[in-house]
CSV table of C-alpha atoms in Angstrom, one decimal:
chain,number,residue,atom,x,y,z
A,3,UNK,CA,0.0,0.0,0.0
A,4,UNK,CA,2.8,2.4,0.8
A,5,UNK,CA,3.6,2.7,-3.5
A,6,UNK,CA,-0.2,3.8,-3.6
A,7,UNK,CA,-1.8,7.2,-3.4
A,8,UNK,CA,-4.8,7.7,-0.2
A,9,UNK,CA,-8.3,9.7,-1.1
A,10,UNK,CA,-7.8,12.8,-0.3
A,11,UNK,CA,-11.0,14.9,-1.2
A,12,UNK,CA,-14.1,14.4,0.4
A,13,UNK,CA,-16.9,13.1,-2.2
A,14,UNK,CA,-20.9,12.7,-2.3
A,15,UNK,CA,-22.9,10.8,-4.8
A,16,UNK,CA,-26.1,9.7,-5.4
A,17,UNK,CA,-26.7,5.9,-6.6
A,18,UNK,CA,-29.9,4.8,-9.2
A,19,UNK,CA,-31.0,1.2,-9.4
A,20,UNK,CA,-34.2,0.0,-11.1
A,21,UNK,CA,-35.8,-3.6,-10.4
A,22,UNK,CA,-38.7,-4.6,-12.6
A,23,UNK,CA,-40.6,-7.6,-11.1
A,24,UNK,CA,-38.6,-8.3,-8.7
A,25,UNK,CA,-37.0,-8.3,-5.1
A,26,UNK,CA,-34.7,-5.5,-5.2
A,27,UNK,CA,-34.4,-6.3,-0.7
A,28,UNK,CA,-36.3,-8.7,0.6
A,29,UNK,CA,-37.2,-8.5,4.9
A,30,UNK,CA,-36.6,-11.3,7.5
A,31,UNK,CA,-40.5,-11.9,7.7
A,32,UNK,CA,-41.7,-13.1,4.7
A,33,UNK,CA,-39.4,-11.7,2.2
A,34,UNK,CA,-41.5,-9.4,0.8
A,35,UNK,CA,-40.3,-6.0,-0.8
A,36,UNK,CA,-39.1,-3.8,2.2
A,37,UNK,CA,-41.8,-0.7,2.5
A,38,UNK,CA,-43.6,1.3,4.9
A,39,UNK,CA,-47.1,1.5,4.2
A,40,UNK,CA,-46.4,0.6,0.6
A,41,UNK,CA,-43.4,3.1,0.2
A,42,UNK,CA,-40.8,1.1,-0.9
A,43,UNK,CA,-37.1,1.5,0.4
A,44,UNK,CA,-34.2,-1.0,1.0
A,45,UNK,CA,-31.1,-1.4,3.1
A,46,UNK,CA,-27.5,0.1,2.2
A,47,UNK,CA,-26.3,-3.8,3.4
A,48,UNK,CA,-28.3,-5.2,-0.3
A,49,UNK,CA,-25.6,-2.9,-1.8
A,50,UNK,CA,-22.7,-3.5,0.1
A,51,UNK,CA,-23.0,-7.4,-0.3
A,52,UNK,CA,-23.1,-6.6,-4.3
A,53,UNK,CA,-19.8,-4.9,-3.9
A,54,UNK,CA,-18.4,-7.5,-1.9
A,55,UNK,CA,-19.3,-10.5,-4.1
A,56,UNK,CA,-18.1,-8.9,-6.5
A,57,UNK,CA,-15.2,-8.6,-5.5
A,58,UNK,CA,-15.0,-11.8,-3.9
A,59,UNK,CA,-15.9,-13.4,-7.2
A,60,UNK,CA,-13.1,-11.6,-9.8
A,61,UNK,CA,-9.8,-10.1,-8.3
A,62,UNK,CA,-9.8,-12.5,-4.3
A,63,UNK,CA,-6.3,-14.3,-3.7
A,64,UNK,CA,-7.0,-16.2,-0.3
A,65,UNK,CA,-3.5,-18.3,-1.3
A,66,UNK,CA,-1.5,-15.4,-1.5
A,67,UNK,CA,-3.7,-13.4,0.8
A,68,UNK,CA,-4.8,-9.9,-1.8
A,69,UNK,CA,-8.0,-8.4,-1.9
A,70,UNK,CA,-9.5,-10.6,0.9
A,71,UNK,CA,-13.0,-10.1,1.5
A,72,UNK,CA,-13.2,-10.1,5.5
A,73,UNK,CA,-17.3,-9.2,5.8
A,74,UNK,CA,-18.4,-12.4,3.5
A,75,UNK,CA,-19.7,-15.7,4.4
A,76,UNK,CA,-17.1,-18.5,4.4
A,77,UNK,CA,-18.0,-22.5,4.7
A,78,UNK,CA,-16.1,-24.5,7.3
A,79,UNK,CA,-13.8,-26.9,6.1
A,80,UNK,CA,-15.0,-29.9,4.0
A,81,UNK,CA,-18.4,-28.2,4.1
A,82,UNK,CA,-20.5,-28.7,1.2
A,83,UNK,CA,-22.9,-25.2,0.0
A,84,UNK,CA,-25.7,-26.4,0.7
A,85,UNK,CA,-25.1,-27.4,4.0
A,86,UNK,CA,-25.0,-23.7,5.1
A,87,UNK,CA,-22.1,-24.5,7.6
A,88,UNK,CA,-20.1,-21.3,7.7
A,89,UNK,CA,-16.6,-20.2,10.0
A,90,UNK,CA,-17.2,-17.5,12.6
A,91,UNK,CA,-15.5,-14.5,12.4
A,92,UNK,CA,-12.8,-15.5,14.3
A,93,UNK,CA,-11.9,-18.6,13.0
A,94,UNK,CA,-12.0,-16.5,9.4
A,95,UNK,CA,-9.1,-14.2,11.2
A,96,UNK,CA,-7.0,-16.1,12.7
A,97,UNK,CA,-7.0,-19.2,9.1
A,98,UNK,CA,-6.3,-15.4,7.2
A,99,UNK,CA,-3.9,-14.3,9.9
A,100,UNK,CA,-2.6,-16.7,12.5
A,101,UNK,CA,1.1,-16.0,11.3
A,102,UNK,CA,1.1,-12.2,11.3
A,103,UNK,CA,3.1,-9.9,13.7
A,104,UNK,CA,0.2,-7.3,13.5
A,105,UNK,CA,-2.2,-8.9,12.4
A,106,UNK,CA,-4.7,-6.2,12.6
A,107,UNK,CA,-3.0,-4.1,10.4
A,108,UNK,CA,-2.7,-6.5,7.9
A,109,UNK,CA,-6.4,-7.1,8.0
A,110,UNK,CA,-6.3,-3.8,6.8
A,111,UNK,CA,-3.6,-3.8,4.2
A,112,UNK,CA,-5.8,-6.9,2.6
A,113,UNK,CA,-9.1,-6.1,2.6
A,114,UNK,CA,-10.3,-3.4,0.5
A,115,UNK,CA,-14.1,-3.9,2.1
A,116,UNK,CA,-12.4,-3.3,5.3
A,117,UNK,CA,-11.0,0.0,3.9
A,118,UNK,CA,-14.2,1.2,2.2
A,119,UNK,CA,-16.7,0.8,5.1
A,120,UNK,CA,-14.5,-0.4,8.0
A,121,UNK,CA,-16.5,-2.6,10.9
A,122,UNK,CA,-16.1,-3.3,14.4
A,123,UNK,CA,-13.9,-6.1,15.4
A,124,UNK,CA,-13.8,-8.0,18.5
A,125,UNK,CA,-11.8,-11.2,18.4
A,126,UNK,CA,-10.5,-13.6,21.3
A,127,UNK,CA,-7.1,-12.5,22.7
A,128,UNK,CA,-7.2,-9.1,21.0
A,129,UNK,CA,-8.2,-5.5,21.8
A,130,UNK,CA,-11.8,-4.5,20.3
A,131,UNK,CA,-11.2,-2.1,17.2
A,132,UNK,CA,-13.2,0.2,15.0
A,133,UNK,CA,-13.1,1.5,11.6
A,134,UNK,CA,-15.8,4.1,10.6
A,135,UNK,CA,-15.3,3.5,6.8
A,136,UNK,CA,-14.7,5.9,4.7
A,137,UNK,CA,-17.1,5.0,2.4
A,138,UNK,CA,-21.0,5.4,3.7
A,139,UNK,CA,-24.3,4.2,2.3
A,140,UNK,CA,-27.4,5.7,3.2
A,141,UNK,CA,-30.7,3.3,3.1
A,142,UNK,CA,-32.5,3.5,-0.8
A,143,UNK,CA,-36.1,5.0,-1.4
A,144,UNK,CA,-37.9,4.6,-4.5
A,145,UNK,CA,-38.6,7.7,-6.7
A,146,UNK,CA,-41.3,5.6,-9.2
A,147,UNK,CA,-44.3,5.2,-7.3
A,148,UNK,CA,-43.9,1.5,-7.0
A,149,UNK,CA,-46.6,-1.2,-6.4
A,150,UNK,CA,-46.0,-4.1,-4.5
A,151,UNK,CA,-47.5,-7.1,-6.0
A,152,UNK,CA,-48.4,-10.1,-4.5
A,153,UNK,CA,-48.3,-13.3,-7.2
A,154,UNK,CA,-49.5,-17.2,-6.3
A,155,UNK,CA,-47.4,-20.0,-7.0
A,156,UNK,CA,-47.4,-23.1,-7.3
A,157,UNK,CA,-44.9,-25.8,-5.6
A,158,UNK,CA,-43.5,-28.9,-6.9
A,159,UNK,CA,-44.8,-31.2,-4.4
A,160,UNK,CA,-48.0,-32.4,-2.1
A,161,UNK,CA,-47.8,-31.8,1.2
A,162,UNK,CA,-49.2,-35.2,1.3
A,163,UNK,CA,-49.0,-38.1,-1.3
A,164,UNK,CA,-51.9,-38.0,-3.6
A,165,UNK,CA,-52.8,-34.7,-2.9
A,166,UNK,CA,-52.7,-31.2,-4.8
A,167,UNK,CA,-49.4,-29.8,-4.7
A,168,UNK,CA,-49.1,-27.0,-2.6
A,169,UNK,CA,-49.7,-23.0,-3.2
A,170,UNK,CA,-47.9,-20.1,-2.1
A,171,UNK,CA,-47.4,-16.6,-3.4
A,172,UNK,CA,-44.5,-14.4,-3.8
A,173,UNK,CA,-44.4,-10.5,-3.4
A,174,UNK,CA,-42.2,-8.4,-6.0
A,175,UNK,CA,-42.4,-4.7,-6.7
A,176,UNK,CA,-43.5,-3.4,-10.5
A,177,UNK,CA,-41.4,-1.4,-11.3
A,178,UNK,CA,-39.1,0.6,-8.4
A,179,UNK,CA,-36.2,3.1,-9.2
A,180,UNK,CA,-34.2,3.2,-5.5
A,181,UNK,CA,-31.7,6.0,-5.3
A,182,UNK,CA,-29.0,6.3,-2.6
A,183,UNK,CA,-27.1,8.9,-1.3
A,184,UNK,CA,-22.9,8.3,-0.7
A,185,UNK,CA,-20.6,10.0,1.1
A,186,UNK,CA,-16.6,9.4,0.7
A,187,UNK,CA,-15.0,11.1,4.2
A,188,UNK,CA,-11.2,9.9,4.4
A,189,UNK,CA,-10.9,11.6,7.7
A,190,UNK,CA,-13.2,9.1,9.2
A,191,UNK,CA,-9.9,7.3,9.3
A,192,UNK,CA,-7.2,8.7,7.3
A,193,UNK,CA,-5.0,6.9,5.0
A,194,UNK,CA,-6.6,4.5,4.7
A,195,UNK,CA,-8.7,4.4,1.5
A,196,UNK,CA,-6.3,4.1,-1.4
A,197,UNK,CA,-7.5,5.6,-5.1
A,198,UNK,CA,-7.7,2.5,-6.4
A,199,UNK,CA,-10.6,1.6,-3.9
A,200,UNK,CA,-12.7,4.1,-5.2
A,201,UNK,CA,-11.9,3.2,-8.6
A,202,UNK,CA,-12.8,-0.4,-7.4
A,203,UNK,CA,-16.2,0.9,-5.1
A,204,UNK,CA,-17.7,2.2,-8.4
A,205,UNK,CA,-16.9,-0.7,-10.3
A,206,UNK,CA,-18.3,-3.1,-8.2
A,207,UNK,CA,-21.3,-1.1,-6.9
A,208,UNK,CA,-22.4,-1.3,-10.8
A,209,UNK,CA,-21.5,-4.4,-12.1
A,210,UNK,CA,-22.3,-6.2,-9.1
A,211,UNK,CA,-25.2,-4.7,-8.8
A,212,UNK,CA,-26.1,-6.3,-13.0
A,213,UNK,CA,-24.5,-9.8,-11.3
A,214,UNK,CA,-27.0,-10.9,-9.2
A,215,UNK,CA,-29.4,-12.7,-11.4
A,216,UNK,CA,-32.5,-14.7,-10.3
A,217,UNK,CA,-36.3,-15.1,-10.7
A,218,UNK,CA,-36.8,-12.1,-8.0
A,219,UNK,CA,-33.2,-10.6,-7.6
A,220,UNK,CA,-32.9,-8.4,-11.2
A,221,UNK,CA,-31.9,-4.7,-10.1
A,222,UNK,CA,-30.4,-3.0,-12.4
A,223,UNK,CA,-27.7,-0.2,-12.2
A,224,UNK,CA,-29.1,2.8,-14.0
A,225,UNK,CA,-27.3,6.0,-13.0
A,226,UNK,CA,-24.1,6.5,-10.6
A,227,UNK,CA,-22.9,10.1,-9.4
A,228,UNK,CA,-20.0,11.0,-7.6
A,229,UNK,CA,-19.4,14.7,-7.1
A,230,UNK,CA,-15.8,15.3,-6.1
A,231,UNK,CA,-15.5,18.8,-3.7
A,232,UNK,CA,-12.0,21.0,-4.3
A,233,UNK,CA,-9.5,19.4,-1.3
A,234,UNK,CA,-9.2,21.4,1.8
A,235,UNK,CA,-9.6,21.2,5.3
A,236,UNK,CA,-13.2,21.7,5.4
A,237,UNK,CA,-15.1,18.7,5.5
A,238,UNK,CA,-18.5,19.6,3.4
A,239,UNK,CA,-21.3,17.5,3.5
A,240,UNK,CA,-24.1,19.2,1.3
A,241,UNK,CA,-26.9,17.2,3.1
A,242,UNK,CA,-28.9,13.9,0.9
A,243,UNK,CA,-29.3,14.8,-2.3
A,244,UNK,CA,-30.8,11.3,-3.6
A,245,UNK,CA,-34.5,13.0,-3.6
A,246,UNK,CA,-33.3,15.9,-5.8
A,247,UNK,CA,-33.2,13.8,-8.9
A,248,UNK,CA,-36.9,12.7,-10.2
A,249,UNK,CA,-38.5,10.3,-12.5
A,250,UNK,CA,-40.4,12.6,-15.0
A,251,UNK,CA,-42.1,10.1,-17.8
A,252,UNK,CA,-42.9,7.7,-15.0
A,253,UNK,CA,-46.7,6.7,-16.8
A,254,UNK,CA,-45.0,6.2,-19.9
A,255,UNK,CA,-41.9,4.4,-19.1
A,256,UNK,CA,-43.9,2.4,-16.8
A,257,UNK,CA,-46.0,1.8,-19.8
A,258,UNK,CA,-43.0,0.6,-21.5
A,259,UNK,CA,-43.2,3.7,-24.2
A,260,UNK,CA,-40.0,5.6,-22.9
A,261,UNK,CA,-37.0,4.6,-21.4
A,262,UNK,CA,-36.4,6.5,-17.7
A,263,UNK,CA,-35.8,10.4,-17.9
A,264,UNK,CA,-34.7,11.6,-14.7
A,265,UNK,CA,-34.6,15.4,-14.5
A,266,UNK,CA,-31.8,16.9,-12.1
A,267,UNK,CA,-33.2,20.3,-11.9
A,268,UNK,CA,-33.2,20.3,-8.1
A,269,UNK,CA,-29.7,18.4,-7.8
A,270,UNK,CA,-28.1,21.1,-10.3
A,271,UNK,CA,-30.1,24.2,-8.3
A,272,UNK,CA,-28.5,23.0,-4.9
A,273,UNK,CA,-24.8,22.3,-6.7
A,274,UNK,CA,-24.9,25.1,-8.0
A,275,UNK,CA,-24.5,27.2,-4.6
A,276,UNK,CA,-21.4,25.0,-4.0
A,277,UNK,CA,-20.0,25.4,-7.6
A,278,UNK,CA,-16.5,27.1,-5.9
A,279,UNK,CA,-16.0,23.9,-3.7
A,280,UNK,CA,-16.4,22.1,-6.4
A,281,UNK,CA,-13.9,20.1,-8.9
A,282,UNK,CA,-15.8,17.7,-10.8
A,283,UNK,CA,-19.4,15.7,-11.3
A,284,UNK,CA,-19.0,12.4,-12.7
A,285,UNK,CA,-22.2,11.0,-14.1
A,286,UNK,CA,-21.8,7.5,-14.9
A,287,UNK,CA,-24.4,6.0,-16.7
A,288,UNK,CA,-25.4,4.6,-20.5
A,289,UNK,CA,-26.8,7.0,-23.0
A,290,UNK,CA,-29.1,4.5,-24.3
A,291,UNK,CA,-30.9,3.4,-21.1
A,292,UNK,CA,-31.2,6.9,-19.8
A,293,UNK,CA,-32.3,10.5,-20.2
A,294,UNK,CA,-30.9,12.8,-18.0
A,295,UNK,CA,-32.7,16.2,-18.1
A,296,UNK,CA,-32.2,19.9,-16.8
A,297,UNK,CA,-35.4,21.3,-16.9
A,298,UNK,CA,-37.3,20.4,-19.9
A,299,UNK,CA,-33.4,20.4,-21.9
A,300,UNK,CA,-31.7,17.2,-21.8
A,301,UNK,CA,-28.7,17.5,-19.6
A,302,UNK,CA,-25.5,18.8,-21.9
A,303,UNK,CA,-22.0,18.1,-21.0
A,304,UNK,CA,-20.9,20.0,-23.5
A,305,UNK,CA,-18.9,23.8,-21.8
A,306,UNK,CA,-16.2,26.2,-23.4
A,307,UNK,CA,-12.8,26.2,-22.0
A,308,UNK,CA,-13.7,29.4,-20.1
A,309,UNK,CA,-16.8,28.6,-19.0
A,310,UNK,CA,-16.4,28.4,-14.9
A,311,UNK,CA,-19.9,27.3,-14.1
A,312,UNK,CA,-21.2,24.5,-12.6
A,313,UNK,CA,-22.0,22.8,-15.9
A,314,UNK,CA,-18.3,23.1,-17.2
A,315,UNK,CA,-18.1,20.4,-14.1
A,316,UNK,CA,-20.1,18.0,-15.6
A,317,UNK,CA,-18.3,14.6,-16.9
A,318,UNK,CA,-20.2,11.9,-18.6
A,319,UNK,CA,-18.6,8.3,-18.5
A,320,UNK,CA,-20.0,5.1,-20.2
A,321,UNK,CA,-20.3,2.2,-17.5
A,322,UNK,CA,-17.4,-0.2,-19.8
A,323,UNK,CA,-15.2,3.0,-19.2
A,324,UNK,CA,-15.2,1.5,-15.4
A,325,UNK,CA,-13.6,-1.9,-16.6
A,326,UNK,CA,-10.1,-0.8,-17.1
A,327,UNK,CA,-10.4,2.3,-14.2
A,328,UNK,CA,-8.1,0.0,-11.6
């Protein structure tokens, strides 16, 4: 880590997902969409597990102990995976660690989760530790007026032999666009987010996201901001900005006649007032799935060299322009 360069400047962002008949987060009770009274939200932990498999799945070394995920399930020995037997975090530590001299420090130097959004640590024999990551999540709220509907099912079997197989009923949203808010704070713990974490946060936050693929689990990434503030020793937190963005065609994209326009007039209006703290606005996201709008305009990222307003900020990046980012 010492060859690499630490974040630095303090960043917010705002995250869009969209999940069309399906689970985008699923409660302990019945696994039903999470809502209140129908208002359908999830937790920043459906994310964070994205990221992690992600990672977990592509650039892990457990042999030569790089890019360990520490917060992800891990079978005991010999177990089989669907015999749900998994290590506790201890025994996970000390197999990773046993032959450290610092061993909590090397947690650290391998486990670019750990760096990103830290975690409290409490093993046998050593001192209780915690990391308030860098990286935060806040909980997502849908912005599409989504319905939850409930479907019936049918399962393979009889309860009984010679009977009717058995029904049951499943609950998946129509159609819900979630948007989070981020914030990137390296002094919650400085030097220790490297540059190529964020590089890696924002690659596996999206694809990740597109990974997990099943009957109920189809989110989508749409739409990923990350607004990078001028590096100083203020730390400047502009408040949540994931309401300011707002589905505008939402009867005719639900209708399956437009794909989503999202108009940023209110996001833009509140940047705006920061535009001398601010260095750039990276909006990630593919031209063809998306409209972003400014008013009744579509959004331009298009500025002359002198121009020092808050649109000469602006930075469009296709999501494949990720791939090669770390």
């Amino acid at each position: 880590m010492s060859d690499e360069k630490y974040v630095e400047n303090f960043y917010q962002g705002i995250y869009v997902t969209e999940t069309i008949l399906g689970n985008p987060n699923g409660d302990f009770v019945d696994n039903s969409p999470r809502n209140f009274d129908g208002n359908v939200f999830t937790t920043d932990k459906c994310i964070k597990y994205n990221i992690r498999k992600y990672i977990h799945e592509t650039i892990e070394d457990l042999e030569k102990k790089e890019n360990i995920v520490f917060f992800f399930p891990r079978l005991v020995e010999d177990a089989k995976e669907e015999e749900n037997k998994f290590q506790t975090r201890d025994d996970v530590f000390n197999k990773l660690f046993k032959d450290s001299e610092n061993k909590f420090e090397d947690l650290k130097c391998n486990s670019p989760d750990v760096r990103m959004f830290g975690g409290t640590f409490s093993f046998k024999d050593e001192v209780s530790k915690q990391i308030y990551g860098p990286i935060q999540l806040s909980y997502g709220v849908d912005i599409n007026d989504a319905q939850i509907k409930r479907l019936q099912i049918g399962a393979p079997f009889a309860t009984e032999s010679g009977k009717q197989k058995t029904n049951g009923s499943e609950a998946v949203v129509d159609d819900a666009i979630i948007t989070y808010d981020i914030t990137v704070n390296p002094k919650n713990h400085p030097d220790l987010l490297l540059e190529s974490d964020l590089d890696l946060f924002k690659k596996s936050i999206w694809f990740g996201t597109n990974a997990r693929k099943s009957t109920s689990k189809k989110t989508d990434s749409k739409l990923l901001i990350m607004i990078k503030f001028i590096e100083d020793n203020t730390v400047l937190n502009i408040g949540e900005l994931k309401e300011l963005i707002e589905v505008s065609n939402i009867k005719k994209h639900k209708l399956g006649e437009e794909e989503i326009k999202l108009d940023c007039t209110k996001l833009l209006k509140k940047l705006e007032k920061y535009n001398d703290f601010i260095d750039s606005i990276e909006f990630i996201y593919d031209k063809d799935d998306l409209t972003l709008c400014n008013g009744k305009s579509e959004l331009s990222f298009e500025s002359s060299e002198k121009d020092k307003s808050l649109i000469s900020k602006l930075i469009h990046k296709e999501p494949n322009e990720l791939i090669n980012d770390n």
